[in-house]
Short mmCIF file of C-alpha atoms in Angstrom, two decimals:
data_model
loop_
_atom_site.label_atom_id
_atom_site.label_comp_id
_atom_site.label_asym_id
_atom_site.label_seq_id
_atom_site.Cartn_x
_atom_site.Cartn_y
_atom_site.Cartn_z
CA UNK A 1 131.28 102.46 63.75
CA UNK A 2 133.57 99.22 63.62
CA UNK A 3 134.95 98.01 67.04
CA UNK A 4 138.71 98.41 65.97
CA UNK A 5 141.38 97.52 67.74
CA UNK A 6 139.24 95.26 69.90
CA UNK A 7 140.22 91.63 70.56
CA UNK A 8 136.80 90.49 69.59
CA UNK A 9 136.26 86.55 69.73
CA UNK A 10 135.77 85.63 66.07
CA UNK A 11 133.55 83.05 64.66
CA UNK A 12 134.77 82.13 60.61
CA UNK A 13 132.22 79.93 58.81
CA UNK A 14 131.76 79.10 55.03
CA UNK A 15 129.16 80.60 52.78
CA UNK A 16 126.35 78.75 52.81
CA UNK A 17 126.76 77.13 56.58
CA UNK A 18 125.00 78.32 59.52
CA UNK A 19 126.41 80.38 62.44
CA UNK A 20 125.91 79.91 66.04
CA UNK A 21 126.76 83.17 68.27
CA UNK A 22 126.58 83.07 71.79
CA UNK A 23 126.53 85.12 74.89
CA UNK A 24 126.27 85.12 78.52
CA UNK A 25 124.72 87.83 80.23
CA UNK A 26 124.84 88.89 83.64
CA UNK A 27 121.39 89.85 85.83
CA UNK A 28 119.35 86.98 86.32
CA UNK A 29 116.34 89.67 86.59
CA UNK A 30 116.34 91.33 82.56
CA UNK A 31 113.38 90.59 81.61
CA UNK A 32 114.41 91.59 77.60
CA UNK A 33 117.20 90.64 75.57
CA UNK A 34 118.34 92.12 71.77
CA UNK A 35 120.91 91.33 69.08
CA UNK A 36 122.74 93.67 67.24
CA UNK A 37 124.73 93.88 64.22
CA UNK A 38 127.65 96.55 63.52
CA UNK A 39 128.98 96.65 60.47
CA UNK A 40 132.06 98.38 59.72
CA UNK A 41 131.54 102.10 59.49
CA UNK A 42 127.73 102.34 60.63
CA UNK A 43 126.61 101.73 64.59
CA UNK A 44 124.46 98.87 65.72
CA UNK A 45 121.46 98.00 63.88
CA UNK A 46 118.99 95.90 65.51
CA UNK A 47 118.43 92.36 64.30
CA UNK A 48 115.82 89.74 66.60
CA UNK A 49 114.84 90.56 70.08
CA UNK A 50 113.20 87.99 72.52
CA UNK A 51 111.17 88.44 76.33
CA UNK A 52 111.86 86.11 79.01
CA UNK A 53 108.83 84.58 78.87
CA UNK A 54 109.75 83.11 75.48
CA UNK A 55 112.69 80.63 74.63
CA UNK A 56 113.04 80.33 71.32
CA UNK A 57 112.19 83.19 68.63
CA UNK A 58 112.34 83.27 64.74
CA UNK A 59 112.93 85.81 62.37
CA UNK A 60 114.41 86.02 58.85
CA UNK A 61 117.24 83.69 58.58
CA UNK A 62 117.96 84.34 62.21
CA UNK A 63 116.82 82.68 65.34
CA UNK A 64 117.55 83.44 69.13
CA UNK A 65 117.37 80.83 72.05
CA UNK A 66 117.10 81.88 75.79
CA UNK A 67 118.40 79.74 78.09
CA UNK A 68 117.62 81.67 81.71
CA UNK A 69 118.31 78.54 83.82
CA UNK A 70 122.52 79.46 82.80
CA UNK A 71 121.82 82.52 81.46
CA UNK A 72 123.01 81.88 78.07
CA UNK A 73 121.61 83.17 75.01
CA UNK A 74 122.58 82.43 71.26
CA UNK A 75 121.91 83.51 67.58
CA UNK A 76 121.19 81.17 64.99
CA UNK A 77 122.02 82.16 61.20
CA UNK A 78 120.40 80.32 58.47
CA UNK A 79 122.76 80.14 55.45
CA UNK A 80 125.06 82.64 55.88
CA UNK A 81 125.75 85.01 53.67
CA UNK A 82 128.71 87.38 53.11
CA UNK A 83 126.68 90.20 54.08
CA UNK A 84 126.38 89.22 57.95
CA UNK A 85 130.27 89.84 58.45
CA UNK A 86 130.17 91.95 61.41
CA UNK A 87 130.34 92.35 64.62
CA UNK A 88 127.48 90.99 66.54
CA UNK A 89 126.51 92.02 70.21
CA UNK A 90 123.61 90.65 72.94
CA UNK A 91 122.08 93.24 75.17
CA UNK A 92 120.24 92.87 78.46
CA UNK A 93 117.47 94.92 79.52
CA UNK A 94 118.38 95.91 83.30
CA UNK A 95 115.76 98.66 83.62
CA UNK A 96 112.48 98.22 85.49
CA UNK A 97 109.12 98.70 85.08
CA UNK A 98 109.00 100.45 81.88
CA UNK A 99 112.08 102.10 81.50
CA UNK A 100 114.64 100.49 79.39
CA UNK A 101 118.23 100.52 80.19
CA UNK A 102 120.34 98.28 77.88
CA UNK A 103 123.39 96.80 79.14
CA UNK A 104 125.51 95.32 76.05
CA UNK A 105 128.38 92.12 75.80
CA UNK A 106 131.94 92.76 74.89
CA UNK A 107 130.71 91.45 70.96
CA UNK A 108 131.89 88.67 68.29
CA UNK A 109 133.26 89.51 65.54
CA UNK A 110 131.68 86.60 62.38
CA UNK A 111 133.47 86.58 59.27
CA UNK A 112 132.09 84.86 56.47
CA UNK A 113 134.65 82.95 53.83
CA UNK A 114 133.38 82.97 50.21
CA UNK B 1 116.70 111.81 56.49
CA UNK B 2 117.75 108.98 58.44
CA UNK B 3 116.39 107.86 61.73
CA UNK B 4 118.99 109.07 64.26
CA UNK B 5 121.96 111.66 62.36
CA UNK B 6 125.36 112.62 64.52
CA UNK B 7 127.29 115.32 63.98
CA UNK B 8 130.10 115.65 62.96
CA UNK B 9 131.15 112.54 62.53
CA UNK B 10 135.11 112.72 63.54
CA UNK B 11 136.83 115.17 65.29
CA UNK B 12 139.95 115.53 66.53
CA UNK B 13 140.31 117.90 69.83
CA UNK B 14 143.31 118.73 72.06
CA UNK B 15 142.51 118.37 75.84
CA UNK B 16 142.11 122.09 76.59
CA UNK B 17 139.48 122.52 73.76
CA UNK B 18 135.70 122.93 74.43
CA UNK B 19 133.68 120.79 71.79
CA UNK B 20 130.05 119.65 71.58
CA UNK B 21 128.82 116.36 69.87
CA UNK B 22 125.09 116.56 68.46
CA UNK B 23 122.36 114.00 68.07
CA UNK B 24 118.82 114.58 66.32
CA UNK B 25 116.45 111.97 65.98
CA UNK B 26 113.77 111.69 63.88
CA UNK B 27 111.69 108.77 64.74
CA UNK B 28 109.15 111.17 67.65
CA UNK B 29 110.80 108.63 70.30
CA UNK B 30 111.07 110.24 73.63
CA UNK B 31 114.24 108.49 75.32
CA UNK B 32 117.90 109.38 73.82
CA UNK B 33 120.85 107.50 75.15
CA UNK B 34 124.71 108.37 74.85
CA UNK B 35 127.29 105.56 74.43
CA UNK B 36 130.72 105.26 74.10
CA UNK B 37 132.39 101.97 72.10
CA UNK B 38 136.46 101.75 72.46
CA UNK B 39 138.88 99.30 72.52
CA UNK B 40 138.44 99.00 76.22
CA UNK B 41 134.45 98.63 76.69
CA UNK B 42 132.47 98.09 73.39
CA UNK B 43 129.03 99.65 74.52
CA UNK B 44 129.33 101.24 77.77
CA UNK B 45 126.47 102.99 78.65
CA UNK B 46 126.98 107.37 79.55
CA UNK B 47 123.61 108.68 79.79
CA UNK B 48 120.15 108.12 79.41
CA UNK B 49 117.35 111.04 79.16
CA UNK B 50 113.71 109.44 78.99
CA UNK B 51 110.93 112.60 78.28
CA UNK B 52 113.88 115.37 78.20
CA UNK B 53 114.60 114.06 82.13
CA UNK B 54 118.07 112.90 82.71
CA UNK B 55 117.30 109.10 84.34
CA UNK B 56 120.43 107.49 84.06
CA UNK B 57 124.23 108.68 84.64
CA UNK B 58 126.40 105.68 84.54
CA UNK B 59 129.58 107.37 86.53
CA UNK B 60 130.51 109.46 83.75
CA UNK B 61 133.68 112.01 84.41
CA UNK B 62 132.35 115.46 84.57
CA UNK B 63 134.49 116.60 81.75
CA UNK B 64 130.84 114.70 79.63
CA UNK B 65 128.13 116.98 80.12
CA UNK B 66 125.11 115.81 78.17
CA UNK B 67 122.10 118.85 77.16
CA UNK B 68 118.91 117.48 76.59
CA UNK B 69 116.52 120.06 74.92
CA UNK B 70 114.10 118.43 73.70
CA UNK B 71 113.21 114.98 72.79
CA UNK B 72 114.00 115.48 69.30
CA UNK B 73 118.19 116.75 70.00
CA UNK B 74 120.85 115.02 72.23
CA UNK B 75 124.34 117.21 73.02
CA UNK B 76 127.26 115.68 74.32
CA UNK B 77 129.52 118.79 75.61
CA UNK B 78 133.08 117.99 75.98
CA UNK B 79 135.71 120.15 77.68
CA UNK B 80 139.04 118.97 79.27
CA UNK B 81 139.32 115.67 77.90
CA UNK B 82 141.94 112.88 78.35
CA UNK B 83 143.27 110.69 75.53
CA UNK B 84 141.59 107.84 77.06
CA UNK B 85 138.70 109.60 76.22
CA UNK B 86 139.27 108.73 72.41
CA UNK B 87 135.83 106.73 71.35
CA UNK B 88 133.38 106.20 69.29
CA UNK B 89 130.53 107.85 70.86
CA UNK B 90 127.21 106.80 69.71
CA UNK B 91 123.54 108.22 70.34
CA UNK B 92 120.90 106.05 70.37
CA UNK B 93 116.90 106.60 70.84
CA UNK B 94 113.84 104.37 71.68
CA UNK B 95 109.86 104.73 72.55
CA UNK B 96 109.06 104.33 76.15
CA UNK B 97 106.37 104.71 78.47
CA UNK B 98 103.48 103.54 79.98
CA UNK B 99 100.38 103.16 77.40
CA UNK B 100 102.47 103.25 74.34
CA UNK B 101 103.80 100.15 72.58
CA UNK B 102 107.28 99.99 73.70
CA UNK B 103 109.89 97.36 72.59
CA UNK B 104 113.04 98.48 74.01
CA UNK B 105 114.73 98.93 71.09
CA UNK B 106 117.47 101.31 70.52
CA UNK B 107 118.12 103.14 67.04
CA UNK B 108 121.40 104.20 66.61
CA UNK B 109 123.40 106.82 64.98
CA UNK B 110 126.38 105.91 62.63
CA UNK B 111 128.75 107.85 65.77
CA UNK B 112 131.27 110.37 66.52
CA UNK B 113 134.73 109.16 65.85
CA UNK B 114 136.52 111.31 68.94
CA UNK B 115 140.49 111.41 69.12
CA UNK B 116 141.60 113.41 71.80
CA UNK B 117 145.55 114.35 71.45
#
């Protein structure tokens, strides 16, 4: 499942530090927005979603920020820990009314140095 | 078992060959998604099937033909392919619908590693 030979933007931060992973996305209408993690190997595994009625939402270690006025949105890591090298990717939700069609960014890849 | 298994995971297929990829999902969802990841496009969405009904077909070549039996399998059938069509193509479900608790989220296989020569 790993996104080889991709020219992936890559974030390196230290063990211990926090990581800050953003995205832009593109429809000012999703209403939904996910982060994923792909590790090498496996496919995407969800991590923290967030609804465009909320800005900021916590989870384990992770946090996401929605900024719809630029239509930015970013993932905070807490501490981070060898095991989050991957590659990380935000998705927008461009379906309507209760049908979900997910529309993905082109990824960043976060290594972590020991 | 695991949530959403692919079969087989690699294969290797010349562009005259006729070969099907296969998705089963165990999680009683009712949509099931195809999407490829290469070098080019990491997630590019191929097909979406929401209560066995195909709903989405994002422009896909007609060389992918998708086979939705049930809610529970996914096929991908592949004939006459191109080596551009060398991917990783990865299934997906999720729980949608009116009335149920939906969150949008997709559950993904591990993928087919594809290489076309």
């Amino acid at each position: 499942g790993e996104s080889v030979g991709l020219h992936l933007p890559t974030l390196s931060v230290q063990e211990g530090d926090n990581s800050i992973i953003n995205c832009a996305y593109s429809n000012s209408a999703s209403d939904y927005f996910i982060w994923y993690k792909q590790e090498s190997g496996k496919g995407p595994q969800f991590i923290i979603d967030i609804r465009s009625n909320m800005d900021k939402r916590q989870g384990q270690r992770v946090t996401v920020l929605l900024n719809k006025t630029v239509k930015h949105l970013s993932l905070q890591i807490a501490a981070t820990q060898p095991g989050d090298s991957a590659v990380y990717f935000c998705a927008e939700n461009t379906g309507m009314d209760s049908s979900y069609k997910l529309i993905f960014g082109s990824g960043t890849r976060l290594l972590v140095r020991p | 078992e695991t949530g959403v298994t692919q079969t087989p995971r690699h294969l290797v297929m010349g562009m005259t060959n006729k070969k099907s990829l296969k998705c089963e999902q165990h999680l009683g969802h009712n949509a099931m998604y195809w999407y490829k990841q290469s070098a080019k496009k990491p997630l590019e969405l191929m097909f979406v099937y929401n209560f066995k009904e195909q709903t989405e077909n994002n422009s896909v070549p007609s060389r992918f033909s998708p086979e939705c039996p049930n809610s529970s399998h996914l096929f991908l059938h592949l004939h006459t392919l191109q080596p551009e069509d060398s991917a990783l193509y990865l299934c997906a479900s999720s729980q949608e619908g009116s009335g149920t608790p939906a969150t949008g989220e997709l559950f993904f296989g591990e993928g087919s590693r594809l290489t076309v020569l």
